[in-house]
Amino acid sequence: MRVLVVGQGAREHAIAWKLRQSPLVKEVYAAPGNAGIAAIADCVNIGVADIIELADFAEKLKMDLTIVGPELPLTLGIVDEFQKRDLAIFGPTRLAAELEGSKAFSKEFMRKYAIPTADARVCSSIDEAKAALKEFGYPSVLKVDGLASGKGVVIVGSKREAEEYLRLVFEEKKFGNAANRILVEEFLTGEEVSFMALTDGTKFVSLAPAKDYKKAFDGETGPNTGGMGAHSPAVVLNGETAAEIVKTIIMPTIQGMAAEGRPYTGCLYAGVMLTAKGPKVLEYNCRFGDPETQVQMLRLEDDLADVCLKVARGNLGDTKLNWLKEAAACVVIAVDGYPNDFPKGQEVVIDPIDDPAVTVFHAGTIPRGGRMVNVAGRVASVCARAATLSEALAKAYEAAPKVRFEGARYRTDIGYRALEQRKN
Ligand code: AMP
Ligand code: GLY
């Protein structure tokens, strides 16, 4: 098989790394890829939003399968374009990707199909938002409707904070058209878990749950990011709750999307809060998680190319996935300043790591003048696998300083709460 991976993050590096281990896969391409992916695949300089160019390239090279990493091309309709040309592609169509592309759509959808989620109001003006805030009180959660790279959600603790955010959104248009509408949402408490399933529109198979650490700083403080670390197993989730998530969230979502005439294929990602009243959806993503994929690929025993092709062809059948008993952990090395402004073009050096249990996935690194520089805020995912989660975390943390650049920063508490809970 010849497989194309679309994206340039550590998630796509992990996907390419896993594809490389498949006896079915002869060639791996990435668009645009990164310096780490370039060591194991052929990178072509086509941007993730250049859908027509990507389809032309896949057609010319007769790709047997394309796997899309990020949400942007999915919401722009990359899958529709490939399907029009009879090219196998893993991911949802544009209409199905609205589950992530529009938080107003997904909230209405969950309401219609009685999928448990936080109560919310969709608002198109400052006045509407203020009225909703009166109803929900503080803290409340404000979310821009459209895509905002994980930065469109804030938890506001006071009227002053809320009004400042509403001003940025509606008057300064900080998020442009993505924020023509916003959600004012009830604040939920509990542990978060990332639950994914691969689906061909009717059948589905769950991935090993993972836990993601979204806040920028230790102790779950600071702004939301794309994710600063992860581990699998999630630890905070037992088998009974996982079964409840499948029954109350995953199955009705797949059935509901089919009923809406938007059959969902690809990876369905539910960000779930385990509340005292049961699991509730915080958000859907229409793709694999980042950094969750990095730890899931370390644990997946089966052939990723095989299962993704089955999903793309609509014949998943009763495929089951097997996961190593070992735990996997990931620590994200970011540039100081991320998720806000951060310097780009800094030289990145990764010292040799002589522990076969450790794998470093690059994110947004590019070769420049014989060196390697960063173009993204998250520069690398340092991952490790071991018999226990605490050993996997220890190995990842031991290797983390080997990724060196000016302003390198990482959270020092990934996994600690999960480990604490397990002790209790
Ligand atoms: P989202 O992009 O909607 O997942 O939001 C990003 C992050 O904000 C989530 O992972 C949670 O940590 C937090 N969050 C979102 N919605 C809520 C909510 N209703 N209650 C509490 N925290 C939330
Ligand atoms: N780690 C969260 C996400 O992939 O959106």
Coordinates of C-alpha atoms and ligand atoms in Angstrom, one line a residue:
M1 CA 0.0 0.0 0.0
R2 CA 1.0 3.6 -0.6
V3 CA -0.4 5.9 2.2
L4 CA -0.5 9.6 2.5
V5 CA -0.7 11.3 5.9
V6 CA -2.0 14.9 6.0
G7 CA -0.6 17.1 8.7
Q8 CA 2.6 18.3 10.4
G9 CA 2.2 17.6 14.1
A10 CA 3.4 15.0 16.5
R11 CA 0.1 13.2 16.0
E12 CA 0.9 12.7 12.3
H13 CA 4.4 11.7 13.1
A14 CA 3.0 9.0 15.4
I15 CA 0.6 7.8 12.7
A16 CA 3.4 7.7 10.1
W17 CA 5.6 5.8 12.6
K18 CA 2.9 3.2 13.2
L19 CA 2.2 2.9 9.5
R20 CA 5.9 2.2 8.9
Q21 CA 5.5 -1.0 11.1
S22 CA 2.7 -2.4 8.8
P23 CA 3.7 -5.2 6.5
L24 CA 0.9 -4.0 4.2
V25 CA 2.5 -0.5 3.7
K26 CA 5.3 -0.1 1.3
E27 CA 5.4 3.7 1.0
V28 CA 4.4 6.5 3.4
Y29 CA 4.0 10.1 2.2
A30 CA 3.2 13.1 4.4
A31 CA 1.9 16.6 3.4
P32 CA 3.5 18.8 4.6
G33 CA 5.1 16.6 7.3
N34 CA 7.9 17.8 9.6
A35 CA 11.6 17.1 10.1
G36 CA 10.9 14.0 12.2
I37 CA 8.4 12.6 9.7
A38 CA 11.0 13.2 6.9
A39 CA 13.2 10.6 8.5
I40 CA 10.6 7.9 7.9
A41 CA 8.5 9.1 5.1
D42 CA 8.5 11.2 1.9
C43 CA 7.4 14.8 2.7
V44 CA 5.7 16.9 0.0
N45 CA 5.3 20.6 0.5
I46 CA 1.5 20.9 0.2
G47 CA -0.4 22.7 3.0
V48 CA -3.2 21.0 4.9
A49 CA -5.8 23.4 3.6
D50 CA -4.8 22.9 -0.1
I51 CA -7.4 20.3 -0.7
I52 CA -7.4 20.3 -4.5
E53 CA -3.6 20.1 -4.6
L54 CA -3.7 17.2 -2.1
A55 CA -6.3 15.3 -4.1
D56 CA -4.3 16.0 -7.4
F57 CA -1.2 14.6 -5.6
A58 CA -3.0 11.5 -4.3
E59 CA -4.5 10.9 -7.7
K60 CA -1.2 11.2 -9.5
L61 CA 0.6 8.9 -7.1
K62 CA -2.3 6.5 -6.9
M63 CA -2.5 6.6 -3.1
D64 CA -4.3 3.5 -1.7
L65 CA -5.2 5.4 1.5
T66 CA -5.0 9.0 2.9
I67 CA -5.3 9.6 6.6
V68 CA -6.1 13.2 7.7
G69 CA -4.7 14.4 10.9
P70 CA -6.0 18.0 11.6
E71 CA -9.6 19.3 11.6
L72 CA -9.2 22.2 9.2
P73 CA -9.0 20.1 5.9
L74 CA -11.9 18.0 7.2
T75 CA -14.2 20.9 7.8
L76 CA -13.2 22.3 4.4
G77 CA -14.3 19.1 2.7
I78 CA -11.2 17.2 1.9
V79 CA -13.0 13.9 2.3
D80 CA -15.8 14.9 -0.2
E81 CA -13.1 15.9 -2.7
F82 CA -11.2 12.6 -2.4
Q83 CA -14.4 10.6 -2.5
K84 CA -15.5 12.4 -5.7
R85 CA -12.3 11.1 -7.3
D86 CA -12.7 7.5 -5.9
L87 CA -9.7 7.9 -3.6
A88 CA -9.9 6.1 -0.3
I89 CA -9.6 8.5 2.6
F90 CA -10.0 8.2 6.4
G91 CA -12.1 11.0 8.0
P92 CA -15.6 12.5 8.0
T93 CA -17.2 14.5 5.2
R94 CA -17.6 18.2 5.5
L95 CA -21.1 17.9 6.8
A96 CA -20.1 15.2 9.4
A97 CA -17.1 17.3 10.5
E98 CA -19.4 20.0 11.7
L99 CA -19.6 18.1 14.9
E100 CA -16.3 19.8 15.6
G101 CA -16.5 22.7 13.2
S102 CA -19.6 24.2 14.9
K103 CA -20.2 24.0 18.6
A104 CA -23.7 25.4 18.1
F105 CA -24.4 22.5 15.7
S106 CA -23.0 19.9 18.0
K107 CA -24.9 21.3 21.0
E108 CA -28.3 21.3 19.1
F109 CA -27.4 17.8 17.8
M110 CA -26.8 16.5 21.4
R111 CA -30.0 18.0 22.6
K112 CA -32.0 16.4 19.8
Y113 CA -30.6 12.9 20.4
A114 CA -30.5 13.2 24.2
I115 CA -26.8 12.8 24.4
P116 CA -25.6 14.0 27.9
T117 CA -23.8 17.3 27.8
A118 CA -23.6 20.6 29.7
D119 CA -26.6 22.9 29.4
A120 CA -25.9 25.8 27.1
R121 CA -27.3 28.8 25.2
V122 CA -26.2 29.8 21.7
C123 CA -25.8 33.6 21.6
S124 CA -25.3 36.0 18.7
S125 CA -24.8 39.2 20.6
I126 CA -23.3 40.6 23.8
D127 CA -26.8 41.2 25.2
E128 CA -27.9 37.6 24.6
A129 CA -24.7 36.3 26.2
K130 CA -25.2 38.6 29.3
A131 CA -28.7 37.2 29.7
A132 CA -27.4 33.6 29.5
L133 CA -24.6 34.4 32.0
K134 CA -27.2 35.7 34.5
E135 CA -28.9 32.3 34.2
F136 CA -25.8 30.2 34.6
G137 CA -23.9 32.4 37.1
Y138 CA -20.1 32.0 37.7
P139 CA -18.0 30.2 36.8
S140 CA -19.4 29.8 33.3
V141 CA -17.8 28.6 30.1
L142 CA -17.7 30.7 27.0
K143 CA -17.0 29.0 23.6
V144 CA -16.7 30.4 20.2
D145 CA -18.8 28.5 17.7
G146 CA -16.1 27.8 15.0
L147 CA -12.6 26.5 14.9
A148 CA -10.1 28.3 17.1
S149 CA -7.2 25.8 17.5
G150 CA -8.2 24.9 21.1
K151 CA -8.0 28.6 22.1
G152 CA -11.7 29.6 21.8
V153 CA -12.8 28.3 25.2
V154 CA -12.5 30.3 28.4
I155 CA -13.8 29.6 31.9
V156 CA -14.9 33.0 33.3
G157 CA -15.0 33.4 37.1
S158 CA -16.6 36.8 37.2
K159 CA -18.8 39.3 35.4
R160 CA -15.7 41.4 34.7
E161 CA -13.8 38.5 33.0
A162 CA -16.9 37.6 31.0
E163 CA -17.5 41.1 29.8
E164 CA -13.8 41.5 28.8
Y165 CA -14.1 38.3 26.7
L166 CA -17.4 39.3 25.1
R167 CA -15.8 42.6 24.1
L168 CA -12.8 40.7 22.5
V169 CA -15.2 38.4 20.6
F170 CA -18.0 40.7 19.5
E171 CA -16.3 44.1 19.3
E172 CA -12.7 43.4 18.5
K173 CA -13.6 40.3 16.5
K174 CA -10.6 38.5 17.9
F175 CA -11.8 35.2 16.4
G176 CA -13.3 36.7 13.2
N177 CA -16.3 34.9 11.8
A178 CA -15.6 31.8 13.9
A179 CA -17.2 33.8 16.7
N180 CA -20.3 35.2 15.0
R181 CA -22.1 33.0 17.6
I182 CA -20.8 31.8 21.0
L183 CA -22.0 29.3 23.5
V184 CA -22.5 30.2 27.1
E185 CA -22.3 26.9 28.9
E186 CA -22.8 25.5 32.4
F187 CA -19.5 24.8 34.2
L188 CA -19.0 21.1 34.9
T189 CA -16.7 19.5 37.4
G190 CA -15.1 16.1 37.4
E191 CA -12.3 14.3 35.7
E192 CA -11.8 14.6 31.9
V193 CA -11.2 11.7 29.6
S194 CA -10.7 11.4 25.9
F195 CA -12.8 8.7 24.4
M196 CA -12.5 7.8 20.7
A197 CA -14.0 5.3 18.3
L198 CA -13.3 4.5 14.7
T199 CA -16.4 4.1 12.7
D200 CA -17.5 3.4 9.1
G201 CA -20.8 5.1 9.7
T202 CA -22.6 2.1 11.2
K203 CA -20.1 -0.2 12.9
F204 CA -17.5 1.1 15.3
V205 CA -14.5 0.0 17.4
S206 CA -13.3 1.9 20.5
L207 CA -9.7 3.0 21.0
A208 CA -8.0 2.7 24.3
P209 CA -9.1 5.7 26.3
A210 CA -6.5 8.3 27.1
K211 CA -6.1 11.2 29.4
D212 CA -5.0 14.6 28.0
Y213 CA -3.7 17.5 30.1
K214 CA -5.1 20.6 28.4
K215 CA -4.0 23.5 30.6
A216 CA -0.7 25.2 29.9
F217 CA 0.7 25.0 33.5
D218 CA 1.2 22.6 36.3
G219 CA -1.8 21.9 38.6
E220 CA -4.2 22.4 35.7
T221 CA -3.7 26.2 35.7
G222 CA -3.3 28.7 32.9
P223 CA -5.0 28.9 29.5
N224 CA -6.3 25.9 27.5
T225 CA -3.8 24.5 25.0
G226 CA -4.0 21.8 22.3
G227 CA -2.7 19.4 25.0
M228 CA 0.5 19.4 27.1
G229 CA 0.8 15.7 27.8
A230 CA -1.2 12.5 27.8
H231 CA -1.3 8.9 29.0
S232 CA -3.1 5.7 28.2
P233 CA -4.7 3.9 30.0
A234 CA -6.6 6.9 31.2
V235 CA -6.7 5.4 34.7
V236 CA -9.6 7.6 35.8
L237 CA -12.0 5.5 33.8
N238 CA -13.2 2.1 34.7
G239 CA -14.7 -0.5 32.4
E240 CA -18.2 0.2 33.6
T241 CA -18.0 3.9 32.8
A242 CA -16.4 3.2 29.5
A243 CA -19.4 1.0 28.6
E244 CA -21.7 3.8 29.7
I245 CA -19.9 6.3 27.4
V246 CA -20.3 3.9 24.5
K247 CA -24.0 3.4 25.2
T248 CA -25.0 7.0 26.0
I249 CA -22.5 8.9 23.8
I250 CA -20.8 7.0 21.0
M251 CA -23.6 4.9 19.7
P252 CA -26.3 7.6 19.7
T253 CA -23.8 10.0 18.0
I254 CA -23.2 7.6 15.2
Q255 CA -26.9 6.7 14.8
G256 CA -27.9 10.4 15.1
M257 CA -25.5 11.5 12.5
A258 CA -26.7 8.8 10.1
A259 CA -30.3 9.9 10.8
E260 CA -29.4 13.5 10.1
G261 CA -28.1 12.5 6.6
R262 CA -24.5 13.2 7.7
P263 CA -23.2 9.7 8.2
Y264 CA -20.0 9.9 10.3
T265 CA -16.8 8.0 9.3
G266 CA -13.3 8.2 10.6
C267 CA -12.3 8.8 14.2
L268 CA -15.0 10.2 16.5
Y269 CA -13.5 11.8 19.5
A270 CA -15.6 12.7 22.5
G271 CA -14.0 14.9 25.2
V272 CA -15.9 13.7 28.2
M273 CA -16.3 15.0 31.8
L274 CA -17.0 12.3 34.3
T275 CA -19.4 14.2 36.5
A276 CA -21.3 13.1 39.6
K277 CA -24.3 12.7 37.3
G278 CA -22.5 10.5 34.8
P279 CA -20.3 11.1 31.7
K280 CA -21.1 14.3 29.8
V281 CA -19.7 15.5 26.5
L282 CA -17.5 18.6 26.7
E283 CA -16.7 18.6 23.0
Y284 CA -16.5 16.5 19.9
N285 CA -13.5 16.3 17.7
C286 CA -13.7 14.9 14.2
R287 CA -10.3 13.4 14.1
F288 CA -7.6 11.7 16.2
G289 CA -6.4 13.5 19.3
D290 CA -3.1 15.3 19.8
P291 CA -1.3 14.2 22.0
E292 CA -3.6 11.2 22.7
T293 CA -2.7 9.6 19.4
Q294 CA 1.0 9.5 20.4
V295 CA 0.3 7.3 23.4
Q296 CA -2.4 5.2 21.6
M297 CA 0.0 4.4 18.8
L298 CA 2.6 3.2 21.3
R299 CA 0.0 0.7 22.7
L300 CA -1.9 -0.4 19.5
E301 CA -1.0 -4.0 18.6
D302 CA -2.9 -4.1 15.4
D303 CA -2.2 -2.8 11.9
L304 CA -3.3 0.9 11.7
A305 CA -3.3 0.9 7.9
D306 CA -5.6 -2.2 7.8
V307 CA -8.2 -0.7 10.2
C308 CA -8.2 2.7 8.6
L309 CA -8.7 1.3 5.2
K310 CA -11.6 -0.8 6.4
V311 CA -13.2 2.4 7.9
A312 CA -12.6 4.3 4.6
R313 CA -14.1 1.5 2.6
G314 CA -17.1 1.2 4.9
N315 CA -16.4 -2.4 5.8
L316 CA -15.2 -2.3 9.4
G317 CA -17.3 -5.3 10.2
D318 CA -16.6 -6.8 13.6
T319 CA -12.9 -5.6 13.8
K320 CA -11.6 -5.7 17.3
L321 CA -8.4 -3.8 18.4
N322 CA -5.8 -5.1 20.8
W323 CA -3.8 -3.0 23.1
L324 CA -0.6 -3.7 24.9
K325 CA -1.0 -4.1 28.7
E326 CA 1.9 -1.7 29.1
A327 CA 1.2 2.0 29.8
A328 CA 2.3 4.8 27.5
A329 CA 3.0 8.4 28.6
C330 CA 3.7 11.6 26.7
V331 CA 5.2 14.9 27.7
V332 CA 4.8 17.8 25.3
I333 CA 7.8 20.2 24.9
A334 CA 6.5 23.6 24.0
V335 CA 8.0 27.0 23.4
D336 CA 7.7 29.5 26.3
G337 CA 4.7 31.8 25.4
Y338 CA 2.6 29.0 23.8
P339 CA -0.5 29.0 23.5
N340 CA -0.2 32.8 23.0
D341 CA 2.6 34.5 21.1
F342 CA 5.8 32.5 20.9
P343 CA 9.1 32.7 18.8
K344 CA 9.5 30.7 15.6
G345 CA 12.6 29.7 13.8
Q346 CA 14.5 28.7 16.9
E347 CA 17.1 26.0 16.4
V348 CA 15.9 22.6 17.8
V349 CA 18.4 20.0 18.9
I350 CA 17.4 16.5 20.0
D351 CA 20.2 14.6 21.8
P352 CA 20.5 10.9 21.2
I353 CA 18.3 8.8 23.6
D354 CA 19.5 5.3 24.1
D355 CA 16.4 3.9 25.6
P356 CA 14.3 1.8 23.2
A357 CA 11.2 2.4 25.3
V358 CA 11.4 6.2 24.5
T359 CA 10.1 7.7 21.2
V360 CA 10.2 11.4 20.3
F361 CA 7.6 12.6 17.9
H362 CA 8.3 16.0 16.2
A363 CA 5.7 18.7 15.9
G364 CA 6.1 21.6 13.4
T365 CA 9.9 21.2 13.1
I366 CA 11.4 22.0 9.7
P367 CA 14.9 21.6 8.3
R368 CA 16.6 24.9 7.5
G369 CA 20.2 25.4 6.4
G370 CA 21.4 22.0 7.7
R371 CA 19.7 22.6 11.1
M372 CA 16.2 22.1 12.4
V373 CA 13.9 25.0 13.5
N374 CA 10.5 25.3 15.1
V375 CA 7.4 26.6 13.3
A376 CA 4.9 25.6 15.9
G377 CA 4.3 26.2 19.6
R378 CA 4.4 22.5 20.5
V379 CA 7.8 21.3 19.3
A380 CA 7.9 17.6 20.3
S381 CA 6.1 14.9 22.2
V382 CA 8.5 12.8 24.3
C383 CA 6.8 9.5 24.8
A384 CA 7.6 6.3 26.6
R385 CA 6.2 2.8 27.2
A386 CA 6.7 0.7 30.3
A387 CA 5.0 -1.9 32.5
T388 CA 3.4 0.7 34.7
L389 CA 2.2 4.3 34.1
S390 CA 4.6 5.6 36.8
E391 CA 7.6 4.0 35.0
A392 CA 6.4 5.3 31.6
L393 CA 6.2 8.8 33.0
A394 CA 9.6 8.5 34.7
K395 CA 11.2 7.5 31.4
A396 CA 9.4 10.3 29.4
Y397 CA 10.5 12.9 32.0
E398 CA 14.1 11.6 32.0
A399 CA 14.2 12.0 28.2
A400 CA 12.4 15.4 28.1
P401 CA 15.5 17.6 28.6
K402 CA 17.1 16.0 25.5
V403 CA 14.8 18.2 23.4
R404 CA 16.7 21.5 23.5
F405 CA 15.9 24.9 22.2
E406 CA 15.6 28.5 23.6
G407 CA 12.6 28.7 25.9
A408 CA 11.8 24.9 26.0
R409 CA 9.1 24.3 28.6
Y410 CA 7.0 21.4 29.7
R411 CA 4.6 20.6 32.5
T412 CA 6.1 18.6 35.3
D413 CA 2.9 17.0 36.6
I414 CA 1.6 14.9 33.8
G415 CA -0.1 11.9 35.2
Y416 CA 0.3 12.8 38.8
R417 CA -3.4 13.1 39.6
A418 CA -4.2 9.8 37.9
L419 CA -1.4 8.1 39.9
E420 CA -2.7 9.7 43.1
Q421 CA -6.2 8.4 42.4
R422 CA -5.0 5.0 41.8
K423 CA -3.3 4.9 45.2
N424 CA -6.6 5.8 46.9
Ligands
AMP1 P1 -13.6 22.2 24.5 O1 -12.7 22.7 23.4 O2 -15.0 22.5 24.4 O3 -13.3 20.8 24.9 O4 -13.0 23.0 25.8 C1 -11.7 22.9 26.1 C2 -11.5 22.6 27.6 O5 -12.2 23.6 28.4 C3 -12.0 21.3 28.0 O6 -11.1 20.3 27.7 C4 -12.3 21.5 29.5 O7 -11.1 21.4 30.2 C5 -12.8 22.9 29.5 N1 -14.3 22.9 29.4 C6 -15.0 23.0 28.3 N2 -16.3 23.0 28.6 C7 -16.4 22.9 29.9 C8 -17.5 22.9 30.8 N3 -18.8 22.9 30.4 N4 -17.2 22.8 32.1 C9 -16.0 22.8 32.6 N5 -14.9 22.8 31.8 C10 -15.1 22.9 30.5
GLY2 N1 -5.9 16.8 22.8 C1 -7.1 17.5 22.4 C2 -7.3 17.5 21.0 O1 -6.8 16.7 20.2 O2 -8.2 18.3 20.6

